[in-house]
Coordinates of C-alpha atoms in Angstrom, one line a residue:
M1 CA -21.8 24.8 -38.9
F2 CA -18.5 23.1 -38.6
S3 CA -18.0 19.6 -37.4
A4 CA -15.3 18.9 -34.7
S5 CA -13.3 17.2 -37.4
K6 CA -13.3 20.4 -39.6
R7 CA -12.4 22.5 -36.7
L8 CA -9.4 20.4 -36.1
A9 CA -8.6 20.0 -39.8
L10 CA -8.3 23.8 -40.5
P11 CA -5.0 24.5 -38.8
L12 CA -3.6 21.2 -40.0
A13 CA -4.6 21.8 -43.6
W14 CA -3.1 25.3 -43.5
S15 CA 0.1 24.0 -42.0
A16 CA 0.2 21.3 -44.8
A17 CA 0.0 23.9 -47.4
L18 CA 3.0 25.6 -46.0
L19 CA 5.1 22.5 -46.6
G20 CA 4.2 22.2 -50.1
L21 CA 6.3 25.1 -51.3
S22 CA 10.1 24.8 -51.2
K23 CA 11.7 26.9 -54.0
A24 CA 10.8 29.9 -56.0
A25 CA 7.7 29.2 -58.4
T26 CA 4.8 30.8 -60.0
V27 CA 1.8 30.0 -57.8
T28 CA -1.6 30.4 -59.4
Y29 CA -5.0 30.8 -57.7
N30 CA -8.4 30.9 -59.6
F31 CA -10.9 32.5 -57.2
D32 CA -14.6 32.5 -58.1
I33 CA -16.0 35.0 -55.4
A34 CA -19.7 34.3 -54.7
W35 CA -22.2 34.3 -51.8
L36 CA -22.9 31.2 -49.6
T37 CA -24.3 30.5 -46.2
S38 CA -22.4 29.9 -43.2
N39 CA -22.9 29.7 -39.3
P40 CA -19.6 29.8 -37.6
D41 CA -20.7 30.6 -34.2
G42 CA -23.6 28.0 -34.4
A43 CA -26.1 30.8 -33.5
F44 CA -27.3 32.2 -36.9
D45 CA -27.2 31.4 -40.5
R46 CA -26.2 34.3 -42.6
T47 CA -25.1 35.1 -46.1
T48 CA -21.3 35.0 -46.4
I49 CA -18.7 35.8 -49.1
G50 CA -16.8 32.6 -50.0
I51 CA -14.3 31.5 -52.7
N52 CA -14.9 28.6 -55.0
G53 CA -18.1 27.6 -53.0
E54 CA -16.1 27.4 -49.6
W55 CA -15.8 29.4 -46.5
P56 CA -13.4 29.9 -44.8
I57 CA -11.7 31.2 -47.8
P58 CA -8.3 29.3 -48.7
P59 CA -5.1 30.9 -47.5
I60 CA -2.5 32.1 -50.0
V61 CA 0.8 30.6 -49.5
G62 CA 4.2 31.0 -51.1
N63 CA 8.0 31.4 -50.5
V64 CA 10.0 34.4 -50.7
G65 CA 10.7 35.0 -54.4
D66 CA 7.6 33.3 -55.6
N67 CA 5.4 35.0 -58.2
I68 CA 1.7 34.9 -57.1
V69 CA -1.2 35.0 -59.8
V70 CA -4.7 35.5 -58.6
H71 CA -7.4 35.4 -61.2
A72 CA -10.5 36.8 -59.4
T73 CA -14.0 36.5 -60.8
N74 CA -16.8 38.3 -59.2
S75 CA -19.9 36.2 -59.1
L76 CA -21.5 38.0 -56.2
G77 CA -24.3 39.5 -58.5
N78 CA -25.1 42.4 -56.4
Q79 CA -21.8 43.9 -55.1
S80 CA -18.5 45.0 -56.6
T81 CA -15.3 43.9 -54.8
S82 CA -11.6 43.8 -54.9
L83 CA -8.6 42.1 -53.0
H84 CA -6.1 43.8 -51.0
F85 CA -2.9 41.9 -49.8
H86 CA -2.3 43.3 -46.6
G87 CA 1.2 44.3 -45.5
L88 CA 2.9 43.4 -48.9
F89 CA 5.0 46.2 -50.3
M90 CA 4.0 45.5 -54.0
N91 CA 7.4 46.8 -55.1
G92 CA 7.0 47.9 -58.7
T93 CA 3.4 46.8 -58.7
T94 CA 1.4 49.3 -56.8
H95 CA -1.4 48.8 -59.3
M96 CA -2.0 45.4 -57.6
D97 CA -2.5 46.8 -54.2
G98 CA -6.3 46.5 -54.3
P99 CA -8.1 49.5 -52.8
S100 CA -10.9 50.6 -55.0
Q101 CA -10.5 54.1 -56.6
V102 CA -7.1 54.2 -55.3
S103 CA -5.0 51.6 -57.2
Q104 CA -7.8 50.1 -59.4
C105 CA -11.5 50.2 -60.3
S106 CA -13.5 47.8 -58.3
I107 CA -14.5 44.5 -59.9
P108 CA -18.2 44.7 -60.8
P109 CA -20.3 41.5 -60.7
G110 CA -19.6 39.2 -64.0
S111 CA -16.2 40.8 -64.5
S112 CA -12.7 39.2 -63.7
F113 CA -9.3 40.7 -62.7
T114 CA -5.8 39.4 -62.5
Y115 CA -3.4 40.3 -59.7
N116 CA 0.2 39.5 -60.3
F117 CA 2.8 40.3 -57.9
T118 CA 6.1 38.9 -56.4
L119 CA 6.6 37.8 -52.7
N120 CA 9.8 39.7 -51.8
Q121 CA 9.3 39.7 -47.9
P122 CA 8.7 37.0 -45.4
G123 CA 6.1 36.6 -42.7
T124 CA 2.5 36.6 -41.7
Y125 CA 0.0 38.5 -43.9
W126 CA -3.6 38.5 -45.0
Y127 CA -5.8 39.4 -47.9
H128 CA -9.1 40.8 -47.9
S129 CA -11.6 42.9 -49.8
H130 CA -10.9 46.7 -49.9
T131 CA -14.4 47.8 -51.3
Q132 CA -17.4 49.1 -49.6
G133 CA -16.5 47.9 -46.1
Q134 CA -17.0 44.4 -47.5
Y135 CA -14.5 42.1 -45.9
P136 CA -16.4 41.4 -42.5
D137 CA -18.9 39.6 -44.7
G138 CA -16.2 36.9 -45.0
L139 CA -14.0 37.8 -47.8
R140 CA -10.8 37.7 -45.6
G141 CA -8.1 35.0 -45.1
P142 CA -4.5 34.6 -44.2
L143 CA -1.4 35.0 -46.6
I144 CA 1.7 33.3 -45.5
I145 CA 5.1 33.8 -47.0
H146 CA 7.6 31.1 -45.9
D147 CA 11.3 32.0 -45.6
P148 CA 13.8 29.3 -46.1
D149 CA 16.5 31.5 -44.8
S150 CA 14.5 32.5 -41.5
P151 CA 16.9 32.8 -38.6
F152 CA 14.5 31.0 -36.5
L153 CA 13.7 28.0 -38.8
D154 CA 15.5 24.7 -37.7
T155 CA 17.1 26.5 -34.8
Y156 CA 13.9 27.1 -32.8
Y157 CA 11.3 25.1 -34.6
Q158 CA 10.7 22.8 -37.7
Q159 CA 8.5 23.9 -40.7
E160 CA 6.2 21.1 -40.2
N161 CA 5.3 22.6 -37.0
E162 CA 3.8 25.7 -38.2
I163 CA 0.2 26.6 -37.3
V164 CA -2.0 29.3 -38.8
L165 CA -4.3 30.7 -36.3
T166 CA -6.8 33.5 -37.2
V167 CA -9.0 35.4 -34.7
S168 CA -11.8 37.9 -35.5
D169 CA -15.1 39.3 -34.5
W170 CA -18.3 38.3 -36.2
Y171 CA -21.4 39.9 -37.2
H172 CA -24.8 38.3 -37.8
D173 CA -25.8 41.0 -40.3
Q174 CA -24.2 41.9 -43.6
M175 CA -22.3 45.2 -43.9
A176 CA -24.6 46.4 -46.7
D177 CA -27.4 46.4 -43.9
L178 CA -25.2 47.8 -41.0
L179 CA -23.4 50.5 -42.8
P180 CA -26.5 52.7 -43.8
G181 CA -27.6 52.6 -39.9
F182 CA -24.1 53.4 -38.9
I183 CA -23.6 56.5 -41.0
N184 CA -26.9 58.0 -40.3
K185 CA -28.4 60.9 -38.5
A186 CA -30.2 58.5 -36.3
N187 CA -26.7 57.6 -34.9
P188 CA -25.4 61.0 -34.2
T189 CA -22.6 59.7 -31.8
G190 CA -21.1 57.4 -34.4
A191 CA -21.6 54.2 -32.2
E192 CA -20.1 51.5 -34.0
P193 CA -22.2 48.2 -34.4
V194 CA -21.2 45.6 -31.7
P195 CA -20.1 42.2 -32.9
N196 CA -22.3 39.1 -32.0
A197 CA -19.4 36.7 -31.5
A198 CA -15.6 36.1 -31.6
L199 CA -14.1 33.3 -33.7
F200 CA -10.8 31.3 -34.0
N201 CA -10.0 30.1 -37.5
D202 CA -13.7 31.1 -38.3
T203 CA -15.3 28.7 -35.9
Q204 CA -15.7 28.2 -32.2
D205 CA -14.4 25.3 -29.7
L206 CA -11.3 25.1 -32.0
K207 CA -9.1 22.1 -31.0
I208 CA -5.4 22.0 -32.1
T209 CA -3.6 18.8 -31.5
V210 CA -0.1 18.9 -30.2
Q211 CA 2.7 16.5 -29.4
P212 CA 4.5 16.8 -26.0
G213 CA 7.9 18.5 -25.8
T214 CA 7.6 20.3 -29.2
T215 CA 8.2 23.9 -30.3
Y216 CA 5.4 25.1 -32.7
L217 CA 5.4 28.4 -34.5
F218 CA 1.9 30.1 -34.3
R219 CA 1.2 32.5 -37.1
M220 CA -1.8 34.6 -35.7
V221 CA -3.6 37.2 -37.7
N222 CA -6.5 39.2 -36.5
V223 CA -8.9 39.4 -39.4
G224 CA -11.6 41.1 -37.7
A225 CA -13.6 44.2 -38.6
F226 CA -13.6 46.2 -35.3
A227 CA -12.5 44.4 -32.0
G228 CA -8.9 44.3 -30.8
Q229 CA -8.3 40.9 -29.1
Y230 CA -6.3 40.1 -26.0
I231 CA -5.0 36.5 -26.5
W232 CA -3.3 34.0 -23.9
F233 CA -2.6 30.4 -23.7
E234 CA -3.0 28.9 -20.3
G235 CA -0.1 27.0 -18.9
H236 CA 2.2 28.2 -21.8
N237 CA 4.3 31.4 -22.6
M238 CA 4.5 32.9 -26.1
T239 CA 7.9 33.9 -27.5
I240 CA 7.3 36.6 -30.0
I241 CA 9.7 36.4 -33.0
E242 CA 7.8 38.4 -35.7
V243 CA 5.1 41.0 -36.0
D244 CA 3.5 42.3 -39.2
G245 CA 6.2 40.4 -41.2
V246 CA 9.3 41.9 -39.4
Y247 CA 11.5 39.6 -37.4
H248 CA 12.2 40.7 -33.9
Q249 CA 14.6 39.6 -31.0
P250 CA 12.7 36.9 -29.2
A251 CA 10.6 38.2 -26.5
V252 CA 8.4 36.3 -24.0
A253 CA 4.9 37.2 -23.5
E254 CA 2.1 35.8 -21.3
M255 CA -0.6 37.8 -23.1
I256 CA -0.5 39.7 -26.4
Y257 CA -3.0 42.3 -27.9
L258 CA -3.8 42.1 -31.6
S259 CA -5.7 45.0 -33.2
A260 CA -7.7 44.5 -36.2
A261 CA -5.2 43.8 -39.1
Q262 CA -2.1 43.2 -36.8
R263 CA -0.2 39.9 -37.0
C264 CA 2.1 38.2 -34.6
S265 CA 4.0 35.0 -35.0
F266 CA 5.2 33.3 -31.6
L267 CA 6.7 30.0 -30.5
I268 CA 5.0 27.8 -27.9
T269 CA 7.0 24.8 -26.5
T270 CA 4.6 22.2 -25.2
K271 CA 4.8 20.3 -22.0
N272 CA 6.5 16.9 -21.7
E273 CA 3.6 15.3 -20.2
T274 CA 0.3 14.7 -21.8
T275 CA -2.1 14.4 -18.7
A276 CA -4.1 17.6 -19.3
N277 CA -5.3 19.8 -22.2
Y278 CA -5.0 23.6 -22.0
P279 CA -7.4 26.1 -23.1
F280 CA -6.6 29.4 -25.2
V281 CA -8.5 32.3 -25.0
A282 CA -9.2 35.7 -27.2
S283 CA -11.2 38.3 -25.5
M284 CA -12.6 41.3 -27.4
D285 CA -11.5 44.6 -26.2
T286 CA -14.8 45.9 -25.0
T287 CA -13.5 49.4 -24.2
L288 CA -14.0 49.9 -28.0
F289 CA -17.9 49.4 -27.6
D290 CA -20.3 52.0 -26.9
T291 CA -22.7 49.3 -25.5
L292 CA -22.2 45.8 -24.1
P293 CA -25.2 43.6 -24.9
D294 CA -26.3 41.3 -22.2
D295 CA -26.1 38.3 -24.4
L296 CA -22.6 38.9 -25.8
N297 CA -19.8 36.4 -25.1
Y298 CA -16.8 38.5 -25.9
N299 CA -14.5 35.6 -25.5
V300 CA -13.7 32.6 -27.6
T301 CA -11.9 29.5 -26.3
G302 CA -9.9 27.0 -28.1
W303 CA -7.8 24.0 -26.7
L304 CA -4.2 22.7 -27.0
V305 CA -5.2 18.9 -27.1
Y306 CA -2.4 16.7 -25.7
D307 CA -4.8 13.7 -25.2
G308 CA -8.0 13.5 -26.8
A309 CA -9.4 11.3 -23.9
Q310 CA -8.7 13.9 -21.4
P311 CA -11.5 16.7 -20.7
L312 CA -11.5 20.2 -22.2
P313 CA -11.3 22.5 -19.1
D314 CA -13.0 25.9 -19.1
P315 CA -10.5 28.8 -18.9
A316 CA -9.6 30.4 -15.7
F317 CA -10.5 33.9 -14.7
V318 CA -7.9 36.4 -15.2
D319 CA -7.3 39.2 -12.9
E320 CA -6.4 41.8 -15.4
L321 CA -5.7 42.2 -19.1
D322 CA -1.9 43.2 -19.1
P323 CA -0.6 42.6 -22.6
F324 CA 3.0 42.6 -23.7
D325 CA 3.8 46.3 -25.1
D326 CA 4.8 45.8 -28.6
I327 CA 6.7 49.1 -28.8
T328 CA 9.5 47.5 -26.7
L329 CA 10.4 44.9 -29.3
L330 CA 13.9 45.1 -30.9
P331 CA 14.3 44.4 -34.7
Y332 CA 16.3 41.4 -35.4
D333 CA 18.1 43.1 -38.1
N334 CA 19.2 45.9 -35.7
Q335 CA 18.0 48.7 -38.0
T336 CA 18.7 51.9 -36.1
L337 CA 16.4 55.0 -36.0
L338 CA 16.1 56.6 -39.4
G339 CA 17.5 60.2 -39.5
E340 CA 15.6 63.4 -39.0
P341 CA 12.5 63.7 -41.2
D342 CA 12.6 65.6 -44.5
K343 CA 8.8 65.7 -44.4
I344 CA 6.5 65.8 -41.4
V345 CA 2.8 65.0 -41.8
E346 CA 0.8 65.7 -38.8
L347 CA -2.7 64.3 -38.8
D348 CA -5.4 64.9 -36.1
V349 CA -8.1 62.2 -35.5
I350 CA -11.6 63.8 -35.0
M351 CA -15.0 62.4 -34.9
D352 CA -17.8 64.8 -35.7
N353 CA -21.0 65.3 -37.4
L354 CA -21.7 66.9 -40.7
G355 CA -24.7 68.7 -42.3
D356 CA -26.7 65.5 -43.0
G357 CA -26.6 64.8 -39.3
A358 CA -24.4 61.6 -39.4
N359 CA -21.1 61.3 -37.8
Y360 CA -17.9 60.8 -39.7
A361 CA -14.3 60.4 -39.1
F362 CA -11.8 63.0 -40.1
F363 CA -8.1 63.8 -40.5
N364 CA -7.6 67.5 -40.0
N365 CA -11.2 68.2 -40.8
I366 CA -11.2 66.2 -44.0
T367 CA -13.3 63.1 -44.3
Y368 CA -12.1 60.9 -47.1
K369 CA -14.2 60.7 -50.2
S370 CA -13.2 58.5 -53.1
P371 CA -12.3 60.3 -56.4
K372 CA -13.9 59.8 -59.8
V373 CA -10.5 58.5 -61.2
P374 CA -8.5 56.1 -59.2
S375 CA -5.7 58.1 -57.6
L376 CA -3.2 56.0 -59.3
Y377 CA -4.6 56.6 -62.8
T378 CA -4.4 60.3 -61.9
V379 CA -0.9 59.9 -61.3
L380 CA -0.2 58.3 -64.7
S381 CA -2.1 60.8 -66.7
A382 CA -1.2 64.1 -65.1
G383 CA 2.1 64.7 -66.4
D384 CA 4.4 67.1 -64.5
M385 CA 1.2 68.1 -62.6
A386 CA 1.3 64.7 -60.7
T387 CA 3.5 66.3 -58.1
N388 CA 0.6 68.6 -57.3
P389 CA -1.5 67.1 -54.4
T390 CA -4.5 69.3 -55.6
V391 CA -5.0 67.0 -58.6
Y392 CA -5.8 64.2 -56.4
G393 CA -8.9 66.0 -54.9
S394 CA -10.0 67.8 -52.0
Y395 CA -11.3 64.9 -50.0
T396 CA -8.4 62.4 -50.4
Q397 CA -6.1 64.0 -47.9
S398 CA -3.1 63.6 -50.4
F399 CA 0.5 64.1 -49.6
V400 CA 3.1 63.8 -52.4
L401 CA 6.3 62.4 -51.3
E402 CA 9.8 62.4 -53.2
R403 CA 11.8 59.4 -53.5
G404 CA 14.1 59.0 -50.7
E405 CA 12.7 61.3 -48.3
I406 CA 12.2 60.4 -44.6
V407 CA 8.8 60.7 -43.7
Q408 CA 7.4 61.3 -40.1
I409 CA 3.8 60.9 -39.4
I410 CA 2.5 62.2 -36.3
V411 CA -1.1 61.3 -35.2
N412 CA -3.0 63.1 -32.5
N413 CA -6.0 61.3 -31.3
L414 CA -8.8 63.8 -30.4
D415 CA -10.9 61.0 -29.9
T416 CA -11.7 58.9 -26.9
G417 CA -11.3 55.4 -28.6
R418 CA -8.4 53.4 -29.7
H419 CA -7.3 53.4 -33.5
P420 CA -5.1 50.9 -35.3
F421 CA -3.4 52.7 -38.1
H422 CA -2.1 50.8 -41.2
L423 CA 0.3 52.1 -44.0
H424 CA 0.0 50.4 -47.3
G425 CA 3.4 49.7 -49.2
H426 CA 5.7 50.1 -46.1
H427 CA 6.7 49.0 -42.7
F428 CA 7.4 52.1 -40.4
Q429 CA 9.4 52.5 -37.4
A430 CA 7.1 53.0 -34.4
I431 CA 9.1 55.6 -32.4
Y432 CA 6.9 56.8 -29.9
R433 CA 3.4 56.2 -28.5
S434 CA 2.1 58.3 -25.5
E435 CA 0.1 56.9 -22.6
E436 CA -3.8 57.4 -22.9
D437 CA -5.1 61.1 -22.3
A438 CA -1.5 62.5 -22.9
G439 CA -2.9 64.9 -25.4
T440 CA -1.4 65.9 -28.7
F441 CA 2.4 65.4 -29.6
E442 CA 2.9 69.1 -28.9
D443 CA 1.8 68.7 -25.3
V444 CA 4.3 65.9 -24.4
G445 CA 7.3 67.7 -25.4
V446 CA 9.2 64.7 -26.9
T447 CA 12.5 65.4 -28.7
E448 CA 14.7 63.4 -31.2
S449 CA 16.8 62.3 -28.2
D450 CA 13.9 60.6 -26.6
Y451 CA 13.5 58.0 -29.6
P452 CA 14.8 54.5 -29.3
A453 CA 17.9 53.8 -31.1
M454 CA 16.6 50.6 -32.7
P455 CA 12.7 51.1 -33.0
M456 CA 10.3 48.1 -33.6
R457 CA 8.8 48.0 -37.1
R458 CA 5.4 46.9 -38.3
D459 CA 2.8 48.0 -40.7
T460 CA -0.2 48.5 -38.1
F461 CA 0.2 50.2 -34.9
V462 CA -2.3 51.0 -32.1
L463 CA -3.0 54.8 -31.1
Y464 CA -4.4 55.1 -27.5
P465 CA -7.4 57.2 -26.6
T466 CA -6.6 61.1 -26.5
G467 CA -3.0 60.2 -26.9
N468 CA -0.5 60.5 -29.9
I469 CA 2.0 58.3 -31.9
V470 CA 4.9 59.0 -34.2
L471 CA 5.9 56.8 -37.0
R472 CA 8.8 57.1 -39.4
F473 CA 9.7 55.6 -42.8
R474 CA 11.8 56.0 -45.9
A475 CA 9.9 56.8 -49.1
D476 CA 11.6 54.0 -51.2
N477 CA 8.7 52.3 -52.8
P478 CA 7.0 54.5 -55.6
G479 CA 3.2 54.0 -55.5
V480 CA 0.0 55.2 -54.2
W481 CA -0.4 54.2 -50.6
L482 CA -3.2 54.7 -48.1
F483 CA -2.8 55.3 -44.4
H484 CA -5.8 54.5 -42.5
C485 CA -7.5 53.3 -39.4
H486 CA -8.1 49.6 -39.8
I487 CA -11.4 49.7 -37.9
E488 CA -13.5 49.0 -41.0
W489 CA -16.3 51.4 -39.6
H490 CA -13.9 54.1 -39.6
V491 CA -12.6 53.4 -43.1
S492 CA -16.1 53.7 -44.2
S493 CA -16.7 56.8 -42.4
G494 CA -13.5 58.6 -43.9
L495 CA -10.5 58.1 -41.7
I496 CA -8.2 57.8 -44.7
A497 CA -5.1 59.7 -46.0
T498 CA -3.3 59.0 -49.2
F499 CA 0.5 59.1 -49.9
V500 CA 1.4 59.6 -53.5
E501 CA 5.1 58.5 -53.7
A502 CA 7.4 59.4 -56.5
P503 CA 4.7 60.0 -59.0
L504 CA 7.0 61.0 -61.8
D505 CA 9.0 57.8 -61.4
L506 CA 5.8 55.8 -61.6
Q507 CA 4.9 57.5 -65.1
K508 CA 8.2 56.0 -66.5
T509 CA 7.8 52.4 -65.1
L510 CA 4.2 51.4 -64.7
S511 CA 1.5 50.6 -67.4
I512 CA -2.1 49.2 -66.5
P513 CA -3.0 45.8 -68.0
Q514 CA -6.1 45.8 -70.0
D515 CA -8.2 43.8 -67.8
H516 CA -7.8 46.4 -65.1
L517 CA -9.0 49.1 -67.6
D518 CA -11.9 46.9 -68.7
V519 CA -13.3 46.8 -65.4
C520 CA -13.4 50.5 -65.2
A521 CA -15.1 50.8 -68.7
A522 CA -17.8 48.4 -67.6
Q523 CA -18.7 50.8 -64.7
S524 CA -18.1 54.0 -66.9
I525 CA -15.3 55.0 -64.6
P526 CA -12.8 57.3 -66.2
T527 CA -9.2 56.4 -66.2
T528 CA -7.6 59.7 -66.9
G529 CA -7.6 63.1 -65.5
N530 CA -7.8 64.5 -62.0
A531 CA -10.1 63.6 -59.0
A532 CA -13.1 65.3 -60.9
G533 CA -12.5 63.5 -63.9
H534 CA -11.2 66.6 -65.9
T535 CA -8.3 66.1 -68.3
V536 CA -7.5 69.7 -69.6
D537 CA -7.4 71.9 -66.5
L538 CA -6.2 69.4 -63.9
L539 CA -6.6 72.1 -61.1
D540 CA -10.2 72.3 -61.9
L541 CA -12.1 70.1 -59.2
T542 CA -15.6 71.0 -60.1
G543 CA -17.9 68.1 -59.9
E544 CA -15.4 66.1 -57.7
P545 CA -17.2 63.7 -55.1
S546 CA -17.5 65.5 -51.9
S547 CA -18.5 64.8 -48.4
P548 CA -21.8 66.5 -46.7
A549 CA -21.5 70.1 -46.0
P550 CA -20.4 71.1 -42.5
L551 CA -22.7 71.8 -39.9
P552 CA -23.4 75.6 -40.0
D553 CA -21.7 77.8 -37.3
G554 CA -25.1 79.5 -36.6
F555 CA -28.8 79.4 -37.7
T556 CA -29.4 78.9 -41.4
T557 CA -32.3 80.7 -43.0
R558 CA -34.3 77.5 -42.7
G559 CA -33.3 77.2 -39.0
K560 CA -34.4 80.9 -38.5
V561 CA -37.8 80.0 -39.9
A562 CA -38.1 77.0 -37.9
L563 CA -37.2 78.8 -34.7
A564 CA -39.7 81.6 -35.4
F565 CA -42.5 79.2 -36.0
S566 CA -41.6 77.4 -32.8
C567 CA -41.7 80.4 -30.8
L568 CA -44.9 81.5 -32.2
C569 CA -46.5 77.9 -31.6
G570 CA -45.0 78.2 -27.9
I571 CA -46.7 81.7 -27.4
L572 CA -49.9 80.6 -28.8
G573 CA -49.9 77.3 -26.6
V574 CA -49.3 79.4 -23.5
A575 CA -52.1 81.7 -24.3
V576 CA -54.6 78.8 -24.9
V577 CA -53.7 77.4 -21.5
C578 CA -54.1 80.5 -19.8
W579 CA -57.4 81.3 -21.4
Y580 CA -58.6 77.8 -20.6
G581 CA -57.4 78.0 -17.0
L582 CA -58.9 81.3 -16.2
A583 CA -62.3 80.6 -17.7
P584 CA -65.1 80.0 -15.2
D585 CA -65.9 76.3 -14.5
A586 CA -69.6 75.6 -14.0
G587 CA -68.6 72.6 -12.1
T588 CA -66.4 74.4 -9.4
P589 CA -68.1 75.2 -6.2
A590 CA -68.6 78.9 -5.3
W591 CA -66.4 78.8 -2.2
A592 CA -63.5 77.4 -4.2
E593 CA -63.7 80.2 -6.6
R594 CA -63.8 82.7 -3.7
R595 CA -60.8 81.2 -2.0
L596 CA -58.8 81.4 -5.3
A597 CA -59.7 85.1 -5.7
E598 CA -58.7 85.8 -2.2
A599 CA -55.4 84.1 -2.6
G600 CA -54.5 85.9 -5.8
S601 CA -55.4 89.2 -4.4
A602 CA -53.8 88.8 -0.9
N603 CA -50.8 86.7 -2.1
E604 CA -51.1 85.1 1.2
G605 CA -50.3 81.6 -0.1
V606 CA -52.7 78.6 0.8
V607 CA -55.9 79.4 2.5
S608 CA -58.2 76.9 4.3
S609 CA -59.8 74.4 2.3
E610 CA -62.8 74.1 4.5
P611 CA -66.1 75.7 2.8
A612 CA -67.8 78.6 4.4
A613 CA -71.3 78.1 5.8
G614 CA -73.8 78.0 3.2
D615 CA -71.4 77.0 0.5
D616 CA -72.2 73.8 -1.5
A617 CA -69.6 71.5 -0.2
K618 CA -69.7 68.1 -1.9
G619 CA -66.2 67.0 -0.8
P620 CA -62.7 68.1 -0.7
V621 CA -61.1 70.1 -3.5
A622 CA -57.3 70.6 -4.2
V623 CA -56.4 74.1 -4.7
T624 CA -53.1 75.3 -6.1
A625 CA -52.0 78.6 -5.0
A626 CA -48.9 80.8 -5.9
V627 CA -46.2 80.7 -3.4
S628 CA -42.8 82.0 -3.4
G629 CA -39.9 79.7 -4.2
D630 CA -39.5 77.0 -6.9
G631 CA -42.8 75.9 -7.7
S632 CA -46.4 75.5 -6.2
K633 CA -48.1 73.8 -3.4
K634 CA -51.3 72.0 -3.0
A635 CA -53.7 73.3 -0.5

């Protein structure tokens, strides 16, 4: 558990780290990734992934133009890992992006791996594992890129008044234990595990000391696995100036919504008086949960502390959850709508079962399965065939983009849940989002003239239940970039597509460092060839990793045999019941047998239950006789 002093120290320490960088530099981090024990909600000690013996893990902080070097050593012992730097374009360094079997092999226990990249964009980001659904076990933290040329710095706030604030859901069980039960025939509806708690800065009861009459920049990141969060500060408005690393025109909000992986930077100006402290709240989006456990507290509360001697009030109840609509933001640079697309990619979101009985997530009836060869390594070894999407496999949902193309992604949600979709390597223009239950894009009849002249931009955008969204970006960053739902359960169940951007350009400019190849060799993972590992016939996908077979349209031979035996057993069972029921019963009085016989022959319904004279009557007997209608009656 964290002490009160540590709860207070976290945002201050992160703010202090922001101040330590003022000019372009090489910033080096040595990360030893290992297990430790934590108890952030004070309810349960659990094994957690930490860095250098500490958790929460340290922030990565730099200035625009800095070079970041991360030496990562896997000391977990029982799991592989990798690091993804969420939201960074990785211009010219797509091999540093981090997803296992996409831009690298995972880092096995005992191995080391160096990430080396330049920060060429400002804003609020985060880093996390991108292997085996692992990051909810603790391997996730903020990544802050300070901008000396920010249009808001020194005009709206001072750099020493930046505060980093993470929000997340929290599970008491490890992902390695939760995932097998989630993707399982015993969970045919695909109900995601419900979190056990919500956290601010990986703790609860967080206190942030503030000074009166001061404007603070809060850099907020949802580092959670599943739950979106409604966030509000009692007695204070938020002025949004950046989302997902993109500056926007200031917009005032009373409440915001952050899905998993989204970020929002906003200004809060404190009151002039110090007579009270004020709670701030994150409330998990419980519409995402199939069940709502009785013992779940889906809120987490922190406080803006003006005076430590004053009480910390409970938050007031809110009448409704009505967050600011991020699609209404205007980009600060006034970038206009990109031209009509050169390529349109339309993806239908489907949740369904496969032949193993488990529930999976699909884009256009394909659920993602990692290839034998990392997709980037296929690009670099496929020659001219790298422009053929077939070489990347049947289960990677790969789309090859030409450099400079304007690409439009249409996502139709055929599911009844929200999905936050994230694109690696780019910001996109969010040009349309339907209301809930609007159907597919084709149903709504939107045309080019309906799109905003200056769309907001970000890298993670929420799709509403049974609705649709339209995103647009320019393919100006050669690399292999995933597009996926950022609910970690859905990443694990296959809701992923792959954009292979300007592959022939990559072949001319990119080489893979030896330590990257070494972690592949340590696991006997091939680094050349197509998705199946073939190097001669690149269109031969024999042996590629595949998802389970689909459910059959009708009965299989095995099903037919099972049905036949079931029918036979049913007939035999009915025959036994009839034989047993019609057999004479030595214990039945003669008068009762006679009445039954009379009822059956005359079909007159129920006759008297009184025994005839001379019958051996020892008490009332219930007699069931056939009647017309929907059952039987007792006589």
